[in-house]
Every structure is written in C-alpha cells, then in structure tokens.
Amino acid sequence: MRTLVLSLLSMVLFLPPLWAQAPQDYLKEIAPQVEAIVLEAAPDQKQAKQLFRTVKAHAENGDADAACDLGILYKDGIGCTLNFNKARKWFKKGQEGGSRKAAYSLGYLYLKGLGNIPQDYKRAVAQFKITDYPMAIHWLAKCYYHGLGVSQDKAKAMELLRGNYLDNSKVLLAQWEYDRDHELLPPAPLQDVSTAFVTAPKKLGEHIEGTWSGTWQLMDWSGKRVMREVPLKISISGNGKELHTATVTTSEASFTGEVLVNGDELVFPDMTVDLRKRYTDRVDEVMLGHRFTSLRFDIKADHRGVSLTGDLESQIAQWSEPGAPSRFTMTKVEDGIPNKAYDAFAEQGEHFIKVYPNPFEEDLLLHYTLDSDADVSIRISDYYRPQQQLKSKGAKQKKGRRTVSFGSLSELKSGLYLVQMDVNGTLYSRIVIKK
C-alpha cells in the first residue's frame, strides 16, 4: 500500500504543466485569437489579459510565432502595459526563431519609429529584405517607390508587387500603373525640409483668432521630406472662454471642433479631419481620419503680412497609430492685428516631454532626455483642476533618454489632462487627451 501511495505521489509531482499536457497547435488555435483581438476597437480586458498570459507562456517556451504575437500585444498594449522596447525584444526573438512575420514586424517598428523606437529606414528595409512575408514585400515595394532608405526605383517597386499575392498589393499596383501610363495626379515633388521646422517658436497666441489659408504638408516618417501638400483653411473664433471653435476646410469638406489655445500651442480635444489618401492599399479605405491632437505654432509678421507655421501631431483613427509628421504653412486672410501685438512675441522652447499615444486610452508613455542626473517627479491631473493629483511618480534618474509609462488609465473620463514634470526644480508640462 505504501509503495502504491508513493508511486501515485511521484506521478503527481512530476506531471508536466497543464499547457504541456494538452499541447495546443499555436497557429491553429491561439494565433487567430490574437489577430481578432488586435482588430477589436475596445477588447474585453479580462479576455485580453488571459490571452496575453497564454501567448507569453508559448513564447517563453520557444515558440517563434508566439514570440511575434507577444511583441504585437506589447506594441498595442493589449492585455499588458504598452512597451515598445519589449515589443522589439520579442519581435527579435521571433525572427531568430524563424518567424517571417516577426522580421516584418520589427522592420515596421523602425519604419515608423513608433513610441521611443528610433525611426530608421535602412534598418526597416534590411528587415523587409530578409523575409518573404507578404506584408514585408508590400512595404519594401513602398520604400522603393518613394525612395525611403533605398534609391528610388518605381519599376522595381511595381515588380515586387506583381509577385506578391496580397490583395493590398494588387490594389496599390493598379494605381501605380495607372499613374505611370496616364501621367495623372503626379505626387508632389520631394522637398528636403530637414532644417525648415520651427526650432525656437514664439507666441502670439492671443491673436490666433481669424482665418488662415495655406497648405498642410504631409511628411515622410523621418520628418525630412514633404510627400504631399494639401490646400487647407482653418478659422478660429473665440467664445469668451478658454475653449475656442476651429473649422478646418479642405477641398472636399469642412470639419468643426473645439480648440484650446495654450501659449504657442493649439490643443484639439476632439477634431478629426478626413483626408482622401494619395494611394490606397484597400478599396474600403479611401479616406483616412486624421485626429488632430496638438499644433505647435509660430506666428510672424512683416511687411508681407502675418504668417503661421506649425508642427502638427495627429493620430490615424483607423490604425490606432500616430500620423506621420506634418506641418501647416499659412498666411492670415484678414488684416487688423494691432501693432502692439508684435510686442507679445516670447521665446518658448520645444516640447521637453514627448507623449505617446495622444489621445490615449489605457497607457501613456512619456519620453524625455535629461542632460544630467536629476530628481524627477511627474504627476497627472485634470486640466481644469490641476491641483487635484490623479497619478504621480518620482525617482532619482540618470542622464540620458528616459521613458516613463503610466498604465491603468482607462478609469479616467474622456477629456483634457495635464502632465507636469519637475526636473531639479524646473517645471515642464504637456496637455494630453483621454479618449
């Protein structure tokens, strides 16, 4: 009897973990769940966390496809805290384990420079070239077509798409071939504007009201070249309160929303401008919703009139990703700014705090660079009640690039919030938007 008990106990103690007892076909059973939850606008948090744990267990056990999916979950903050460094780590592990999708996903991170990952076309192209994953081929073709990280070669770009079976590639190829054959709607010439951005903005915020007319310049992901120029008009009117009303007009439609004038920055609580894509990869995605979040502007006045330039931050509504860098170059339609207004110019530094994403839902990343070791404290409060602290962190930090993550912010109501950072007694702030 004693021998039987010991034998049974031994069997229980040395049973493999549950997932090993009933091994799952990851690509058949788990991967489709990841693909589905990534497409959901508001995934169930309990389900997301359970799926994250399952994927993580498979990834840590050496499954390359799971490692790739784990990177995707970290990149989108699904079932976990948003973390681009961990996304990059697991994409790399997946690639080393043989996942074609992981190699593409790592390249995509570098292509757009998401979060605190440095934007780097050459590294992106290198990743796209080492895999035959269809979306990698698709994006490699785009790089050749526009000359991003490689010498521009439209013929090679179209050749790559012809050999790719994706519907996206077929849709895009038809447009490229049509433009080649008909020479219609040529893309705007590429312009080097690497030194054209505002480096020391001035403010004349009390005179932002009025109508401005000019162009919206959409850049490449490095922010160094103008890829497209869109005629634009923006009218801003005051309502006697902090929030103003802004109307943005393109050649196709007008869009109206509220705007907060914050010194030399316009913050848009809820302004989405639909813009027709120059080229589309999908027949059901002709328009893109650009949700404006922040416009850091510079107003100048001389004998030619009053001009405004501004760097725009935006989100692409359909993709839950930041838009590529873009800028406004405009002139004021109406005269009448009093001479005394010119005395209101005051030097302002560029944003010390970079935020991602903005607007945010669950997680918020703050990225900044310290010139020296410093005592850093950060707090988040309601914009209209800044004395009411909602979240805070503090620590002694070493000099260099730093990223701080605030998670579990889903309980905050939609609206404007103030991020304040104290660095050795110097106060910095940013206004962020909660969806």
CSV table of C-alpha atoms in Angstrom, one decimal, residues 183-376:
chain,number,residue,atom,x,y,z
A,183,GLU,CA,0.8,60.7,-66.0
A,184,LEU,CA,-2.2,61.9,-64.0
A,185,LEU,CA,-2.1,63.2,-60.4
A,186,PRO,CA,1.7,63.2,-60.0
A,187,PRO,CA,2.9,63.1,-56.5
A,188,ALA,CA,4.2,66.3,-55.1
A,189,PRO,CA,8.0,66.7,-55.6
A,190,LEU,CA,10.0,65.6,-52.7
A,191,GLN,CA,11.4,68.5,-50.8
A,192,ASP,CA,14.2,68.5,-48.2
A,193,VAL,CA,12.9,70.4,-45.2
A,194,SER,CA,15.2,68.9,-42.6
A,195,THR,CA,16.1,72.4,-41.4
A,196,ALA,CA,12.8,74.1,-42.0
A,197,PHE,CA,11.0,73.2,-38.8
A,198,VAL,CA,10.4,75.7,-36.1
A,199,THR,CA,13.3,75.5,-33.7
A,200,ALA,CA,12.6,78.4,-31.4
A,201,PRO,CA,8.8,79.0,-31.5
A,202,LYS,CA,7.4,82.4,-30.5
A,203,LYS,CA,4.0,83.0,-29.2
A,204,LEU,CA,1.3,85.4,-30.3
A,205,GLY,CA,-1.5,83.2,-29.0
A,206,GLU,CA,-4.0,86.0,-28.2
A,207,HIS,CA,-4.0,86.8,-31.9
A,208,ILE,CA,-4.5,83.3,-33.3
A,209,GLU,CA,-8.2,84.1,-34.0
A,210,GLY,CA,-9.2,84.7,-37.6
A,211,THR,CA,-8.9,82.8,-40.8
A,212,TRP,CA,-5.7,81.3,-42.1
A,213,SER,CA,-5.1,79.9,-45.6
A,214,GLY,CA,-2.3,77.8,-47.0
A,215,THR,CA,-1.1,74.2,-47.2
A,216,TRP,CA,-0.9,71.1,-45.0
A,217,GLN,CA,2.4,69.5,-45.7
A,218,LEU,CA,2.4,65.7,-45.0
A,219,MET,CA,5.9,64.4,-44.4
A,220,ASP,CA,7.6,61.1,-44.7
A,221,TRP,CA,8.2,59.2,-41.4
A,222,SER,CA,11.6,60.8,-40.8
A,223,GLY,CA,10.1,64.2,-41.0
A,224,LYS,CA,12.6,65.4,-43.5
A,225,ARG,CA,10.7,65.4,-46.8
A,226,VAL,CA,7.4,66.7,-47.9
A,227,MET,CA,5.5,63.9,-49.6
A,228,ARG,CA,2.2,65.7,-50.3
A,229,GLU,CA,0.8,69.2,-50.0
A,230,VAL,CA,-2.9,69.7,-49.3
A,231,PRO,CA,-4.7,73.1,-49.6
A,232,LEU,CA,-6.2,74.0,-46.3
A,233,LYS,CA,-8.0,76.7,-44.5
A,234,ILE,CA,-8.5,77.0,-40.7
A,235,SER,CA,-10.8,79.5,-39.0
A,236,ILE,CA,-10.5,80.1,-35.2
A,237,SER,CA,-13.1,82.1,-33.3
A,238,GLY,CA,-13.3,82.8,-29.6
A,239,ASN,CA,-16.3,82.2,-27.4
A,240,GLY,CA,-15.3,84.2,-24.3
A,241,LYS,CA,-13.9,81.0,-22.7
A,242,GLU,CA,-10.7,79.1,-22.8
A,243,LEU,CA,-12.0,76.8,-25.5
A,244,HIS,CA,-12.3,78.3,-28.9
A,245,THR,CA,-14.0,76.9,-32.0
A,246,ALA,CA,-12.0,75.8,-35.0
A,247,THR,CA,-13.2,75.0,-38.5
A,248,VAL,CA,-10.8,73.1,-40.8
A,249,THR,CA,-11.7,73.2,-44.5
A,250,THR,CA,-10.1,71.0,-47.2
A,251,SER,CA,-11.1,70.9,-50.9
A,252,GLU,CA,-13.7,68.2,-50.1
A,253,ALA,CA,-15.3,69.1,-46.7
A,254,SER,CA,-15.2,71.2,-43.5
A,255,PHE,CA,-14.7,69.9,-40.0
A,256,THR,CA,-15.5,71.8,-36.8
A,257,GLY,CA,-14.4,71.2,-33.3
A,258,GLU,CA,-13.1,72.8,-30.1
A,259,VAL,CA,-9.6,74.0,-29.7
A,260,LEU,CA,-7.7,75.2,-26.6
A,261,VAL,CA,-5.1,78.0,-27.1
A,262,ASN,CA,-2.2,77.2,-24.8
A,263,GLY,CA,0.5,79.8,-25.4
A,264,ASP,CA,2.2,78.8,-28.7
A,265,GLU,CA,0.2,75.5,-28.9
A,266,LEU,CA,-3.2,74.6,-30.1
A,267,VAL,CA,-4.7,71.5,-28.4
A,268,PHE,CA,-7.6,69.8,-30.1
A,269,PRO,CA,-9.8,67.8,-27.7
A,270,ASP,CA,-11.8,66.1,-30.5
A,271,MET,CA,-11.0,67.2,-34.0
A,272,THR,CA,-10.8,64.6,-36.8
A,273,VAL,CA,-10.2,65.6,-40.4
A,274,ASP,CA,-11.0,63.0,-43.1
A,275,LEU,CA,-8.5,63.2,-46.0
A,276,ARG,CA,-8.5,61.2,-49.2
A,277,LYS,CA,-5.4,59.0,-49.5
A,278,ARG,CA,-3.0,59.7,-52.3
A,279,TYR,CA,-2.7,56.0,-52.8
A,280,THR,CA,-4.7,53.3,-51.0
A,281,ASP,CA,-3.9,49.7,-50.3
A,282,ARG,CA,-7.5,48.8,-49.7
A,283,VAL,CA,-10.7,49.5,-51.7
A,284,ASP,CA,-12.6,50.1,-48.5
A,285,GLU,CA,-10.1,52.6,-47.1
A,286,VAL,CA,-10.1,55.5,-49.5
A,287,MET,CA,-10.2,58.2,-46.7
A,288,LEU,CA,-8.1,58.4,-43.6
A,289,GLY,CA,-9.3,60.0,-40.4
A,290,HIS,CA,-6.5,62.3,-39.1
A,291,ARG,CA,-7.3,63.1,-35.4
A,292,PHE,CA,-5.5,66.4,-34.6
A,293,THR,CA,-4.1,66.5,-31.1
A,294,SER,CA,-1.6,69.3,-31.0
A,295,LEU,CA,-0.3,72.1,-33.2
A,296,ARG,CA,2.8,73.9,-32.0
A,297,PHE,CA,2.8,77.1,-34.0
A,298,ASP,CA,4.9,80.2,-34.7
A,299,ILE,CA,3.3,83.5,-35.9
A,300,LYS,CA,5.4,86.1,-37.6
A,301,ALA,CA,4.6,89.5,-39.0
A,302,ASP,CA,6.5,91.6,-41.6
A,303,HIS,CA,5.7,93.9,-44.5
A,304,ARG,CA,4.3,90.9,-46.4
A,305,GLY,CA,1.6,90.2,-43.8
A,306,VAL,CA,1.1,87.7,-41.0
A,307,SER,CA,2.2,84.1,-41.4
A,308,LEU,CA,1.8,80.9,-39.3
A,309,THR,CA,3.9,77.8,-39.4
A,310,GLY,CA,3.2,74.9,-37.1
A,311,ASP,CA,4.2,71.3,-36.4
A,312,LEU,CA,1.1,69.0,-36.2
A,313,GLU,CA,0.8,65.9,-34.0
A,314,SER,CA,-2.0,63.6,-35.0
A,315,GLN,CA,-3.4,60.1,-34.7
A,316,ILE,CA,-4.7,57.9,-37.6
A,317,ALA,CA,-8.1,56.8,-36.4
A,318,GLN,CA,-8.4,53.6,-38.4
A,319,TRP,CA,-4.9,52.4,-37.3
A,320,SER,CA,-4.6,53.5,-33.7
A,321,GLU,CA,-1.2,54.8,-34.6
A,322,PRO,CA,0.4,58.3,-34.7
A,323,GLY,CA,0.2,60.1,-38.0
A,324,ALA,CA,3.5,60.8,-39.9
A,325,PRO,CA,5.0,64.2,-39.1
A,326,SER,CA,3.2,67.1,-40.8
A,327,ARG,CA,3.1,70.9,-40.7
A,328,PHE,CA,1.0,73.9,-41.6
A,329,THR,CA,2.3,76.8,-43.6
A,330,MET,CA,-0.3,79.5,-43.8
A,331,THR,CA,-1.0,83.2,-44.1
A,332,LYS,CA,-3.7,85.2,-42.4
A,333,VAL,CA,-6.6,86.1,-44.7
A,334,GLU,CA,-7.7,89.1,-42.7
A,335,ASP,CA,-5.6,92.1,-41.6
A,336,GLY,CA,-6.1,94.1,-38.4
A,337,ILE,CA,-3.6,92.7,-35.9
A,338,PRO,CA,-2.6,95.8,-33.8
A,339,ASN,CA,1.0,96.9,-33.8
A,340,LYS,CA,1.2,96.4,-30.0
A,341,ALA,CA,0.6,92.7,-30.6
A,342,TYR,CA,4.1,92.4,-32.1
A,343,ASP,CA,5.5,93.1,-28.6
A,344,ALA,CA,3.9,89.9,-27.4
A,345,PHE,CA,6.4,87.6,-29.1
A,346,ALA,CA,8.2,85.5,-26.4
A,347,GLU,CA,10.7,82.7,-26.8
A,348,GLN,CA,9.5,79.2,-26.0
A,349,GLY,CA,11.5,76.0,-26.0
A,350,GLU,CA,10.4,72.9,-27.9
A,351,HIS,CA,8.4,70.3,-26.1
A,352,PHE,CA,10.6,68.7,-23.4
A,353,ILE,CA,8.1,65.9,-22.8
A,354,LYS,CA,7.1,63.7,-25.8
A,355,VAL,CA,3.9,61.8,-25.2
A,356,TYR,CA,2.6,58.6,-26.8
A,357,PRO,CA,-0.2,57.9,-27.7
A,358,ASN,CA,-2.1,61.1,-27.8
A,359,PRO,CA,-5.1,60.7,-27.4
A,360,PHE,CA,-4.6,57.8,-25.1
A,361,GLU,CA,-6.9,55.1,-23.7
A,362,GLU,CA,-5.2,52.7,-21.2
A,363,ASP,CA,-1.5,53.5,-21.3
A,364,LEU,CA,0.5,56.7,-21.7
A,365,LEU,CA,4.3,56.9,-22.4
A,366,LEU,CA,6.3,59.9,-21.5
A,367,HIS,CA,9.7,60.3,-23.3
A,368,TYR,CA,12.3,62.9,-22.5
A,369,THR,CA,16.1,63.5,-22.3
A,370,LEU,CA,18.0,64.5,-19.2
A,371,ASP,CA,21.2,66.5,-19.7
A,372,SER,CA,22.4,65.4,-16.2
A,373,ASP,CA,21.4,63.3,-13.3
A,374,ALA,CA,18.2,64.7,-11.8
A,375,ASP,CA,15.4,64.3,-9.2
A,376,VAL,CA,12.3,63.8,-11.4
